[in-house]
Amino acid sequence: MSRLLSTARAAGVVPMTAFVPAKNKLSLKPSNFSHLPLKLKPYPKPLRFSSSSSAAPITATISVGQKLPDATFSYFDAADELQTVTVADLTKGKKAILFAVPGAFTPTCSQKHLPGFVEKSGELKSKGVDVIACISVNDAFVMKAWKENLKINDEVLLLSDGNGDFTRSIGAELDLRDKPVGLGIRSRRYAMLVEDGVVKVLNMEEGGAFTNSSAEDMLKVL
């Protein structure tokens, strides 16, 4: 190697290393990399499907003392004919209990919430309630099938707020688009006592929780 360098110098060829200052020569010693900053991004937490009351509070736009905004619901009557009814027609001059569920055929709604009002419908009506209606952001065909599945007669009227117009108008939307079951935008669970279109009692749950919107809760305020 020394002979080659000597020959190159004799021929007037300057090695490339001559142009690299000694202090800038690259060293591959481990100590050269020990002070490099290392940034690690945290792995995202998995999504969890929960309808508990631990979610951030959501304030409805409707409140006690206010008149309900008008909207149109649909349902199938006893003759299997598709009918529509407005909030105004449903509540004008009447004492009504309107309660909402996040979805037909879902566990809490099918096993507890709706059956509870069916079971207590006689007691509620004996205390002056004229109308008991269940509202859900489902189409009228789904509500009809749900009614038949639970063998409900005329104890409770099952109403479809298919496009969510009424639900949005009272600020009761429940966004479940990020959940794996594909529910989309639904209604929060609630129960309200309405007299002549005016809200007298409003028990609005956080998300799909079931803590204060049962038939028993409504019996306590009558």
PDB file of C-alpha atoms in Angstrom:
ATOM      1  CA  MET A   1       0.000   0.000   0.000  1.00  0.00           C
ATOM      2  CA  SER A   2       2.866   2.375   0.903  1.00  0.00           C
ATOM      3  CA  ARG A   3       4.531   1.602  -2.455  1.00  0.00           C
ATOM      4  CA  LEU A   4       1.327   2.523  -4.316  1.00  0.00           C
ATOM      5  CA  LEU A   5       1.090   5.839  -2.422  1.00  0.00           C
ATOM      6  CA  SER A   6       4.731   6.613  -3.124  1.00  0.00           C
ATOM      7  CA  THR A   7       4.251   5.812  -6.810  1.00  0.00           C
ATOM      8  CA  ALA A   8       1.150   8.027  -6.935  1.00  0.00           C
ATOM      9  CA  ARG A   9       2.986  10.941  -5.343  1.00  0.00           C
ATOM     10  CA  ALA A  10       5.879  10.531  -7.719  1.00  0.00           C
ATOM     11  CA  ALA A  11       3.455  10.673 -10.613  1.00  0.00           C
ATOM     12  CA  GLY A  12       1.843  13.830  -9.246  1.00  0.00           C
ATOM     13  CA  VAL A  13      -1.418  12.165  -8.152  1.00  0.00           C
ATOM     14  CA  VAL A  14      -2.759  13.373  -4.813  1.00  0.00           C
ATOM     15  CA  PRO A  15      -4.854  10.841  -2.805  1.00  0.00           C
ATOM     16  CA  MET A  16      -8.446  11.916  -2.070  1.00  0.00           C
ATOM     17  CA  THR A  17      -7.866  11.602   1.678  1.00  0.00           C
ATOM     18  CA  ALA A  18      -5.602  14.607   1.471  1.00  0.00           C
ATOM     19  CA  PHE A  19      -8.606  16.863   0.886  1.00  0.00           C
ATOM     20  CA  VAL A  20     -10.533  15.645   3.965  1.00  0.00           C
ATOM     21  CA  PRO A  21      -9.568  17.442   7.167  1.00  0.00           C
ATOM     22  CA  ALA A  22      -8.723  15.019   9.918  1.00  0.00           C
ATOM     23  CA  LYS A  23     -11.297  16.460  12.295  1.00  0.00           C
ATOM     24  CA  ASN A  24     -14.139  15.830   9.785  1.00  0.00           C
ATOM     25  CA  LYS A  25     -13.304  12.247   9.001  1.00  0.00           C
ATOM     26  CA  LEU A  26     -16.263   9.948   9.601  1.00  0.00           C
ATOM     27  CA  SER A  27     -15.921   7.572  12.498  1.00  0.00           C
ATOM     28  CA  LEU A  28     -18.194   4.594  12.949  1.00  0.00           C
ATOM     29  CA  LYS A  29     -17.554   4.226  16.645  1.00  0.00           C
ATOM     30  CA  PRO A  30     -20.740   3.595  18.639  1.00  0.00           C
ATOM     31  CA  SER A  31     -20.172   6.705  20.738  1.00  0.00           C
ATOM     32  CA  ASN A  32     -20.913   8.899  17.724  1.00  0.00           C
ATOM     33  CA  PHE A  33     -24.596   7.754  17.761  1.00  0.00           C
ATOM     34  CA  SER A  34     -25.209   7.610  21.489  1.00  0.00           C
ATOM     35  CA  HIS A  35     -26.466  11.196  21.720  1.00  0.00           C
ATOM     36  CA  LEU A  36     -28.871  11.157  18.753  1.00  0.00           C
ATOM     37  CA  PRO A  37     -32.463  12.040  19.879  1.00  0.00           C
ATOM     38  CA  LEU A  38     -34.921   9.174  19.573  1.00  0.00           C
ATOM     39  CA  LYS A  39     -38.644   9.967  19.257  1.00  0.00           C
ATOM     40  CA  LEU A  40     -41.208   7.217  19.674  1.00  0.00           C
ATOM     41  CA  LYS A  41     -44.872   7.662  18.771  1.00  0.00           C
ATOM     42  CA  PRO A  42     -47.283   5.957  21.187  1.00  0.00           C
ATOM     43  CA  TYR A  43     -49.324   3.126  19.723  1.00  0.00           C
ATOM     44  CA  PRO A  44     -52.978   4.186  19.439  1.00  0.00           C
ATOM     45  CA  LYS A  45     -55.352   2.675  21.984  1.00  0.00           C
ATOM     46  CA  PRO A  46     -58.025   0.303  20.610  1.00  0.00           C
ATOM     47  CA  LEU A  47     -61.570   1.613  20.291  1.00  0.00           C
ATOM     48  CA  ARG A  48     -64.016   0.306  22.853  1.00  0.00           C
ATOM     49  CA  PHE A  49     -67.761   0.097  22.359  1.00  0.00           C
ATOM     50  CA  SER A  50     -69.434   1.460  25.452  1.00  0.00           C
ATOM     51  CA  SER A  51     -72.726   3.183  26.164  1.00  0.00           C
ATOM     52  CA  SER A  52     -71.904   3.965  29.782  1.00  0.00           C
ATOM     53  CA  SER A  53     -72.276   7.361  31.391  1.00  0.00           C
ATOM     54  CA  SER A  54     -68.488   7.848  31.474  1.00  0.00           C
ATOM     55  CA  ALA A  55     -68.655   9.614  28.111  1.00  0.00           C
ATOM     56  CA  ALA A  56     -68.355  13.391  27.957  1.00  0.00           C
ATOM     57  CA  PRO A  57     -71.655  15.073  28.859  1.00  0.00           C
ATOM     58  CA  ILE A  58     -73.822  16.238  25.969  1.00  0.00           C
ATOM     59  CA  THR A  59     -76.377  18.978  26.510  1.00  0.00           C
ATOM     60  CA  ALA A  60     -79.721  18.599  24.755  1.00  0.00           C
ATOM     61  CA  THR A  61     -81.245  21.670  23.132  1.00  0.00           C
ATOM     62  CA  ILE A  62     -84.694  20.899  24.580  1.00  0.00           C
ATOM     63  CA  SER A  63     -85.397  21.528  28.257  1.00  0.00           C
ATOM     64  CA  VAL A  64     -88.224  21.472  30.780  1.00  0.00           C
ATOM     65  CA  GLY A  65     -90.783  24.210  30.122  1.00  0.00           C
ATOM     66  CA  GLN A  66     -90.189  24.344  26.386  1.00  0.00           C
ATOM     67  CA  LYS A  67     -92.614  23.343  23.649  1.00  0.00           C
ATOM     68  CA  LEU A  68     -91.494  20.406  21.552  1.00  0.00           C
ATOM     69  CA  PRO A  69     -90.550  21.218  17.946  1.00  0.00           C
ATOM     70  CA  ASP A  70     -92.871  19.672  15.408  1.00  0.00           C
ATOM     71  CA  ALA A  71     -91.757  16.680  13.369  1.00  0.00           C
ATOM     72  CA  THR A  72     -93.363  13.735  11.608  1.00  0.00           C
ATOM     73  CA  PHE A  73     -93.096  10.105  12.700  1.00  0.00           C
ATOM     74  CA  SER A  74     -94.172   7.009  10.782  1.00  0.00           C
ATOM     75  CA  TYR A  75     -95.579   3.679  11.962  1.00  0.00           C
ATOM     76  CA  PHE A  76     -97.675   0.705  10.849  1.00  0.00           C
ATOM     77  CA  ASP A  77    -101.176   0.517  12.294  1.00  0.00           C
ATOM     78  CA  ALA A  78    -103.147  -2.589  13.297  1.00  0.00           C
ATOM     79  CA  ALA A  79    -104.314  -3.027   9.686  1.00  0.00           C
ATOM     80  CA  ASP A  80    -100.671  -3.072   8.541  1.00  0.00           C
ATOM     81  CA  GLU A  81    -101.075   0.293   6.831  1.00  0.00           C
ATOM     82  CA  LEU A  82     -98.246   2.828   6.944  1.00  0.00           C
ATOM     83  CA  GLN A  83     -99.326   5.940   8.837  1.00  0.00           C
ATOM     84  CA  THR A  84     -97.738   9.217   9.867  1.00  0.00           C
ATOM     85  CA  VAL A  85     -98.321  11.397  12.901  1.00  0.00           C
ATOM     86  CA  THR A  86     -96.863  14.743  13.907  1.00  0.00           C
ATOM     87  CA  VAL A  87     -95.579  15.701  17.333  1.00  0.00           C
ATOM     88  CA  ALA A  88     -98.358  18.299  17.507  1.00  0.00           C
ATOM     89  CA  ASP A  89    -101.107  15.757  16.809  1.00  0.00           C
ATOM     90  CA  LEU A  90     -99.558  13.292  19.236  1.00  0.00           C
ATOM     91  CA  THR A  91     -99.410  15.698  22.160  1.00  0.00           C
ATOM     92  CA  LYS A  92    -102.036  18.418  21.647  1.00  0.00           C
ATOM     93  CA  GLY A  93    -104.376  18.528  24.626  1.00  0.00           C
ATOM     94  CA  LYS A  94    -102.892  15.278  25.950  1.00  0.00           C
ATOM     95  CA  LYS A  95    -100.541  14.007  28.605  1.00  0.00           C
ATOM     96  CA  ALA A  96     -97.925  11.933  26.815  1.00  0.00           C
ATOM     97  CA  ILE A  97     -94.827   9.984  27.704  1.00  0.00           C
ATOM     98  CA  LEU A  98     -92.261   9.897  24.917  1.00  0.00           C
ATOM     99  CA  PHE A  99     -89.205   7.743  25.391  1.00  0.00           C
ATOM    100  CA  ALA A 100     -86.375   7.017  22.983  1.00  0.00           C
ATOM    101  CA  VAL A 101     -83.973   4.137  22.491  1.00  0.00           C
ATOM    102  CA  PRO A 102     -80.667   3.986  20.570  1.00  0.00           C
ATOM    103  CA  GLY A 103     -81.904   1.128  18.413  1.00  0.00           C
ATOM    104  CA  ALA A 104     -84.570  -1.503  17.852  1.00  0.00           C
ATOM    105  CA  PHE A 105     -83.484  -5.065  18.638  1.00  0.00           C
ATOM    106  CA  THR A 106     -80.519  -3.880  20.716  1.00  0.00           C
ATOM    107  CA  PRO A 107     -80.110  -5.665  24.087  1.00  0.00           C
ATOM    108  CA  THR A 108     -81.033  -3.057  26.731  1.00  0.00           C
ATOM    109  CA  CYS A 109     -83.807  -1.601  24.583  1.00  0.00           C
ATOM    110  CA  SER A 110     -85.369  -5.010  23.900  1.00  0.00           C
ATOM    111  CA  GLN A 111     -84.875  -6.604  27.304  1.00  0.00           C
ATOM    112  CA  LYS A 112     -85.497  -3.704  29.693  1.00  0.00           C
ATOM    113  CA  HIS A 113     -86.485  -0.282  28.368  1.00  0.00           C
ATOM    114  CA  LEU A 114     -89.394  -0.987  26.012  1.00  0.00           C
ATOM    115  CA  PRO A 115     -90.763  -4.034  27.908  1.00  0.00           C
ATOM    116  CA  GLY A 116     -90.794  -1.957  31.087  1.00  0.00           C
ATOM    117  CA  PHE A 117     -93.178   0.581  29.547  1.00  0.00           C
ATOM    118  CA  VAL A 118     -95.337  -2.189  28.109  1.00  0.00           C
ATOM    119  CA  GLU A 119     -95.590  -3.805  31.542  1.00  0.00           C
ATOM    120  CA  LYS A 120     -96.341  -0.525  33.333  1.00  0.00           C
ATOM    121  CA  SER A 121     -98.626   0.938  30.648  1.00  0.00           C
ATOM    122  CA  GLY A 122    -101.769   0.221  32.684  1.00  0.00           C
ATOM    123  CA  GLU A 123    -100.401   2.003  35.756  1.00  0.00           C
ATOM    124  CA  LEU A 124     -99.191   4.961  33.695  1.00  0.00           C
ATOM    125  CA  LYS A 125    -102.568   5.369  31.996  1.00  0.00           C
ATOM    126  CA  SER A 126    -104.383   5.080  35.319  1.00  0.00           C
ATOM    127  CA  LYS A 127    -102.445   8.180  36.384  1.00  0.00           C
ATOM    128  CA  GLY A 128    -103.753  10.202  33.445  1.00  0.00           C
ATOM    129  CA  VAL A 129    -101.271   9.398  30.677  1.00  0.00           C
ATOM    130  CA  ASP A 130    -103.019   9.364  27.303  1.00  0.00           C
ATOM    131  CA  VAL A 131    -100.160   8.355  25.032  1.00  0.00           C
ATOM    132  CA  ILE A 132     -97.047   6.223  25.549  1.00  0.00           C
ATOM    133  CA  ALA A 133     -94.723   6.252  22.553  1.00  0.00           C
ATOM    134  CA  CYS A 134     -91.294   4.775  21.856  1.00  0.00           C
ATOM    135  CA  ILE A 135     -89.131   6.692  19.371  1.00  0.00           C
ATOM    136  CA  SER A 136     -86.105   5.331  17.537  1.00  0.00           C
ATOM    137  CA  VAL A 137     -83.951   6.320  14.578  1.00  0.00           C
ATOM    138  CA  ASN A 138     -84.989   3.202  12.668  1.00  0.00           C
ATOM    139  CA  ASP A 139     -87.278   2.859   9.680  1.00  0.00           C
ATOM    140  CA  ALA A 140     -90.937   1.951  10.122  1.00  0.00           C
ATOM    141  CA  PHE A 141     -90.416  -1.597   8.827  1.00  0.00           C
ATOM    142  CA  VAL A 142     -87.817  -2.320  11.499  1.00  0.00           C
ATOM    143  CA  MET A 143     -90.080  -0.843  14.187  1.00  0.00           C
ATOM    144  CA  LYS A 144     -92.953  -3.031  12.961  1.00  0.00           C
ATOM    145  CA  ALA A 145     -90.790  -6.161  13.066  1.00  0.00           C
ATOM    146  CA  TRP A 146     -89.553  -5.234  16.553  1.00  0.00           C
ATOM    147  CA  LYS A 147     -93.109  -4.772  17.789  1.00  0.00           C
ATOM    148  CA  GLU A 148     -94.125  -8.171  16.410  1.00  0.00           C
ATOM    149  CA  ASN A 149     -91.016  -9.824  17.855  1.00  0.00           C
ATOM    150  CA  LEU A 150     -91.830  -8.537  21.348  1.00  0.00           C
ATOM    151  CA  LYS A 151     -95.551  -9.315  20.902  1.00  0.00           C
ATOM    152  CA  ILE A 152     -96.646  -5.761  21.712  1.00  0.00           C
ATOM    153  CA  ASN A 153    -100.249  -4.769  21.050  1.00  0.00           C
ATOM    154  CA  ASP A 154    -101.511  -1.228  21.680  1.00  0.00           C
ATOM    155  CA  GLU A 155     -99.785  -0.676  25.037  1.00  0.00           C
ATOM    156  CA  VAL A 156     -97.030   1.419  23.450  1.00  0.00           C
ATOM    157  CA  LEU A 157     -96.924   3.146  20.080  1.00  0.00           C
ATOM    158  CA  LEU A 158     -93.653   2.441  18.250  1.00  0.00           C
ATOM    159  CA  LEU A 159     -92.664   5.444  16.147  1.00  0.00           C
ATOM    160  CA  SER A 160     -89.998   5.704  13.470  1.00  0.00           C
ATOM    161  CA  ASP A 161     -87.872   8.845  13.382  1.00  0.00           C
ATOM    162  CA  GLY A 162     -86.175   7.339  10.354  1.00  0.00           C
ATOM    163  CA  ASN A 163     -84.192  10.369   9.224  1.00  0.00           C
ATOM    164  CA  GLY A 164     -83.514  11.553  12.762  1.00  0.00           C
ATOM    165  CA  ASP A 165     -85.286  14.881  12.203  1.00  0.00           C
ATOM    166  CA  PHE A 166     -86.978  14.982  15.606  1.00  0.00           C
ATOM    167  CA  THR A 167     -83.887  13.642  17.360  1.00  0.00           C
ATOM    168  CA  ARG A 168     -81.720  16.399  15.877  1.00  0.00           C
ATOM    169  CA  SER A 169     -84.291  19.085  16.637  1.00  0.00           C
ATOM    170  CA  ILE A 170     -84.142  18.350  20.370  1.00  0.00           C
ATOM    171  CA  GLY A 171     -80.362  17.839  20.409  1.00  0.00           C
ATOM    172  CA  ALA A 172     -80.481  14.157  21.330  1.00  0.00           C
ATOM    173  CA  GLU A 173     -78.172  12.730  18.647  1.00  0.00           C
ATOM    174  CA  LEU A 174     -75.884   9.871  19.604  1.00  0.00           C
ATOM    175  CA  ASP A 175     -72.901   9.456  17.248  1.00  0.00           C
ATOM    176  CA  LEU A 176     -71.965   5.777  17.019  1.00  0.00           C
ATOM    177  CA  ARG A 177     -70.232   5.912  13.641  1.00  0.00           C
ATOM    178  CA  ASP A 178     -66.885   4.863  15.091  1.00  0.00           C
ATOM    179  CA  LYS A 179     -68.317   1.719  16.679  1.00  0.00           C
ATOM    180  CA  PRO A 180     -67.898  -1.707  15.054  1.00  0.00           C
ATOM    181  CA  VAL A 181     -71.617  -2.562  14.900  1.00  0.00           C
ATOM    182  CA  GLY A 182     -72.455   0.128  12.322  1.00  0.00           C
ATOM    183  CA  LEU A 183     -75.215   2.002  14.138  1.00  0.00           C
ATOM    184  CA  GLY A 184     -74.353   5.420  12.687  1.00  0.00           C
ATOM    185  CA  ILE A 185     -76.213   8.424  14.130  1.00  0.00           C
ATOM    186  CA  ARG A 186     -78.900   7.358  16.601  1.00  0.00           C
ATOM    187  CA  SER A 187     -80.830   8.825  19.523  1.00  0.00           C
ATOM    188  CA  ARG A 188     -79.706   9.065  23.090  1.00  0.00           C
ATOM    189  CA  ARG A 189     -81.897   7.206  25.540  1.00  0.00           C
ATOM    190  CA  TYR A 190     -84.430   9.408  27.331  1.00  0.00           C
ATOM    191  CA  ALA A 191     -87.938   9.611  28.723  1.00  0.00           C
ATOM    192  CA  MET A 192     -90.045  12.756  28.913  1.00  0.00           C
ATOM    193  CA  LEU A 193     -93.434  13.722  30.219  1.00  0.00           C
ATOM    194  CA  VAL A 194     -95.191  16.118  27.853  1.00  0.00           C
ATOM    195  CA  GLU A 195     -98.427  17.974  28.503  1.00  0.00           C
ATOM    196  CA  ASP A 196    -100.112  19.746  25.598  1.00  0.00           C
ATOM    197  CA  GLY A 197     -96.801  19.792  23.730  1.00  0.00           C
ATOM    198  CA  VAL A 198     -94.787  21.265  26.612  1.00  0.00           C
ATOM    199  CA  VAL A 199     -92.017  19.295  28.313  1.00  0.00           C
ATOM    200  CA  LYS A 200     -92.779  18.850  32.022  1.00  0.00           C
ATOM    201  CA  VAL A 201     -90.159  16.229  32.908  1.00  0.00           C
ATOM    202  CA  LEU A 202     -87.043  15.289  30.939  1.00  0.00           C
ATOM    203  CA  ASN A 203     -84.771  12.402  31.924  1.00  0.00           C
ATOM    204  CA  MET A 204     -81.971  12.424  29.359  1.00  0.00           C
ATOM    205  CA  GLU A 205     -79.355   9.690  29.624  1.00  0.00           C
ATOM    206  CA  GLU A 206     -75.694   9.967  28.667  1.00  0.00           C
ATOM    207  CA  GLY A 207     -75.355   7.927  25.500  1.00  0.00           C
ATOM    208  CA  GLY A 208     -77.113   4.601  25.792  1.00  0.00           C
ATOM    209  CA  ALA A 209     -76.956   4.344  29.587  1.00  0.00           C
ATOM    210  CA  PHE A 210     -80.103   3.184  31.359  1.00  0.00           C
ATOM    211  CA  THR A 211     -80.270   4.835  34.776  1.00  0.00           C
ATOM    212  CA  ASN A 212     -83.232   7.255  34.989  1.00  0.00           C
ATOM    213  CA  SER A 213     -85.481   6.806  31.948  1.00  0.00           C
ATOM    214  CA  SER A 214     -87.445   3.701  32.906  1.00  0.00           C
ATOM    215  CA  ALA A 215     -91.219   3.340  33.297  1.00  0.00           C
ATOM    216  CA  GLU A 216     -90.695   3.245  37.069  1.00  0.00           C
ATOM    217  CA  ASP A 217     -88.887   6.590  36.915  1.00  0.00           C
ATOM    218  CA  MET A 218     -91.817   8.132  35.066  1.00  0.00           C
ATOM    219  CA  LEU A 219     -94.331   6.704  37.508  1.00  0.00           C
ATOM    220  CA  LYS A 220     -92.501   8.509  40.301  1.00  0.00           C
ATOM    221  CA  VAL A 221     -93.146  11.933  38.722  1.00  0.00           C
ATOM    222  CA  LEU A 222     -96.851  11.454  37.985  1.00  0.00           C
TER     223      LEU A 222
END
